[in-house]
GROMACS .gro file of C-alpha atoms in nm:
model
  127
    1GLN     CA    1   0.000   0.000   0.000
    2VAL     CA    2   0.136   0.337  -0.098
    3GLN     CA    3   0.187   0.579   0.187
    4LEU     CA    4   0.313   0.935   0.187
    5VAL     CA    5   0.444   1.067   0.517
    6GLU     CA    6   0.524   1.434   0.562
    7SER     CA    7   0.748   1.586   0.826
    8GLY     CA    8   0.936   1.906   0.897
    9GLY     CA    9   0.653   2.141   0.978
   10GLY     CA   10   0.666   2.372   1.275
   11SER     CA   11   0.642   2.727   1.399
   12VAL     CA   12   0.878   2.995   1.276
   13GLN     CA   13   0.895   3.372   1.270
   14ALA     CA   14   0.846   3.569   0.953
   15GLY     CA   15   1.155   3.557   0.738
   16GLY     CA   16   1.249   3.214   0.863
   17SER     CA   17   1.295   2.887   0.678
   18LEU     CA   18   1.168   2.533   0.698
   19ARG     CA   19   1.228   2.217   0.499
   20LEU     CA   20   0.939   1.978   0.456
   21SER     CA   21   1.003   1.615   0.368
   22CYS     CA   22   0.775   1.360   0.209
   23VAL     CA   23   0.876   0.996   0.220
   24ALA     CA   24   0.693   0.757  -0.009
   25SER     CA   25   0.661   0.391   0.080
   26ALA     CA   26   0.672   0.303  -0.290
   27TYR     CA   27   0.898   0.521  -0.500
   28SER     CA   28   1.184   0.457  -0.737
   29THR     CA   29   1.041   0.476  -1.088
   30SER     CA   30   0.683   0.436  -0.975
   31PHE     CA   31   0.573   0.795  -0.928
   32ASN     CA   32   0.605   1.041  -1.212
   33CYS     CA   33   0.469   1.344  -1.034
   34MET     CA   34   0.499   1.457  -0.676
   35GLY     CA   35   0.374   1.781  -0.537
   36TRP     CA   36   0.298   1.994  -0.238
   37PHE     CA   37  -0.033   2.155  -0.158
   38ARG     CA   38  -0.142   2.367   0.134
   39GLN     CA   39  -0.468   2.460   0.299
   40ALA     CA   40  -0.517   2.749   0.535
   41PRO     CA   41  -0.820   2.768   0.766
   42GLY     CA   42  -1.126   2.874   0.574
   43LYS     CA   43  -0.951   2.850   0.238
   44GLU     CA   44  -0.937   2.598  -0.040
   45ARG     CA   45  -0.644   2.366  -0.083
   46GLU     CA   46  -0.398   2.512  -0.330
   47GLY     CA   47  -0.102   2.381  -0.523
   48VAL     CA   48   0.233   2.508  -0.404
   49ALA     CA   49   0.490   2.321  -0.608
   50ALA     CA   50   0.539   2.000  -0.802
   51VAL     CA   51   0.813   1.803  -0.972
   52TYR     CA   52   0.780   1.588  -1.282
   53ILE     CA   53   1.010   1.309  -1.173
   54GLY     CA   54   1.099   1.181  -1.517
   55ALA     CA   55   1.227   1.509  -1.654
   56GLY     CA   56   1.311   1.685  -1.330
   57SER     CA   57   1.081   1.970  -1.431
   58THR     CA   58   0.952   2.181  -1.145
   59TYR     CA   59   0.643   2.395  -1.115
   60TYR     CA   60   0.555   2.664  -0.863
   61ALA     CA   61   0.264   2.878  -0.761
   62ASP     CA   62   0.329   3.245  -0.826
   63SER     CA   63   0.297   3.317  -0.455
   64VAL     CA   64   0.602   3.106  -0.371
   65LYS     CA   65   0.827   3.153  -0.672
   66GLY     CA   66   1.173   3.260  -0.568
   67ARG     CA   67   1.113   3.156  -0.207
   68PHE     CA   68   1.029   2.783  -0.222
   69THR     CA   69   1.218   2.506  -0.395
   70VAL     CA   70   1.100   2.151  -0.456
   71SER     CA   71   1.362   1.879  -0.489
   72GLN     CA   72   1.383   1.502  -0.494
   73ASP     CA   73   1.618   1.238  -0.356
   74LYS     CA   74   1.548   0.906  -0.525
   75VAL     CA   75   1.796   0.723  -0.302
   76LYS     CA   76   1.601   0.828   0.006
   77ASN     CA   77   1.261   0.798  -0.164
   78THR     CA   78   1.195   1.154  -0.056
   79VAL     CA   79   1.070   1.481  -0.198
   80TYR     CA   80   1.149   1.804  -0.020
   81LEU     CA   81   0.998   2.149  -0.008
   82HIS     CA   82   1.255   2.407   0.094
   83MET     CA   83   1.078   2.718   0.217
   84ASN     CA   84   1.262   3.045   0.266
   85GLY     CA   85   1.140   3.395   0.341
   86LEU     CA   86   0.830   3.264   0.512
   87THR     CA   87   0.546   3.506   0.580
   88PRO     CA   88   0.230   3.471   0.792
   89GLU     CA   89   0.042   3.413   0.465
   90ASP     CA   90   0.229   3.084   0.430
   91THR     CA   91   0.065   2.950   0.745
   92ALA     CA   92  -0.126   2.635   0.648
   93MET     CA   93  -0.139   2.260   0.661
   94TYR     CA   94   0.098   2.133   0.393
   95TYR     CA   95   0.020   1.811   0.209
   96CYS     CA   96   0.238   1.590  -0.004
   97ALA     CA   97   0.077   1.437  -0.313
   98ALA     CA   98   0.188   1.188  -0.575
   99ASP     CA   99   0.071   1.016  -0.888
  100TYR     CA  100   0.197   0.759  -1.136
  101ASP     CA  101   0.114   0.982  -1.430
  102ARG     CA  102   0.336   1.272  -1.520
  103CYS     CA  103   0.234   1.625  -1.432
  104TYR     CA  104   0.198   1.915  -1.671
  105ARG     CA  105   0.259   2.286  -1.642
  106GLY     CA  106  -0.107   2.363  -1.699
  107SER     CA  107  -0.254   2.116  -1.452
  108TRP     CA  108  -0.004   2.032  -1.179
  109HIS     CA  109  -0.182   2.265  -0.940
  110LEU     CA  110  -0.512   2.076  -0.960
  111GLN     CA  111  -0.593   1.832  -0.681
  112GLY     CA  112  -0.733   1.585  -0.935
  113THR     CA  113  -0.385   1.544  -1.082
  114PHE     CA  114  -0.283   1.340  -0.778
  115GLY     CA  115  -0.418   1.008  -0.662
  116TYR     CA  116  -0.219   0.973  -0.342
  117TRP     CA  117  -0.202   1.209  -0.048
  118GLY     CA  118  -0.026   1.237   0.284
  119GLN     CA  119  -0.182   1.338   0.614
  120GLY     CA  120  -0.023   1.681   0.621
  121THR     CA  121   0.220   1.876   0.836
  122GLN     CA  122   0.139   2.211   0.994
  123VAL     CA  123   0.341   2.521   0.917
  124THR     CA  124   0.279   2.831   1.130
  125VAL     CA  125   0.454   3.160   1.062
  126SER     CA  126   0.427   3.439   1.315
  127SER     CA  127   0.485   3.806   1.245
   0.00000   0.00000   0.00000
């Protein structure tokens, strides 16, 4: 059974950094797309970043471009989200997502792109 387990969330002050990790129980060449979503209280879940594993292509929401970086470590079966310059607006539950199909620039941000989801890790940024 495929499982995605996130870690690395926490509380930081504005301007700080965090690195989220997502470990997949089944990885290697299985998943072609892995991504990060977030959901703040009272708001819809939104795509933050994704990586097309096969090509190494990365995609980002405009709100995080230049601050967040998504990366992968196939040896460790892990995808990371490096978050710098955090602001209170980044406060949310962050979810890892994965799918066997590749992701595309025009659709990576849609929840329906991903068939597998983690339980989430909370990120809280104080001003």
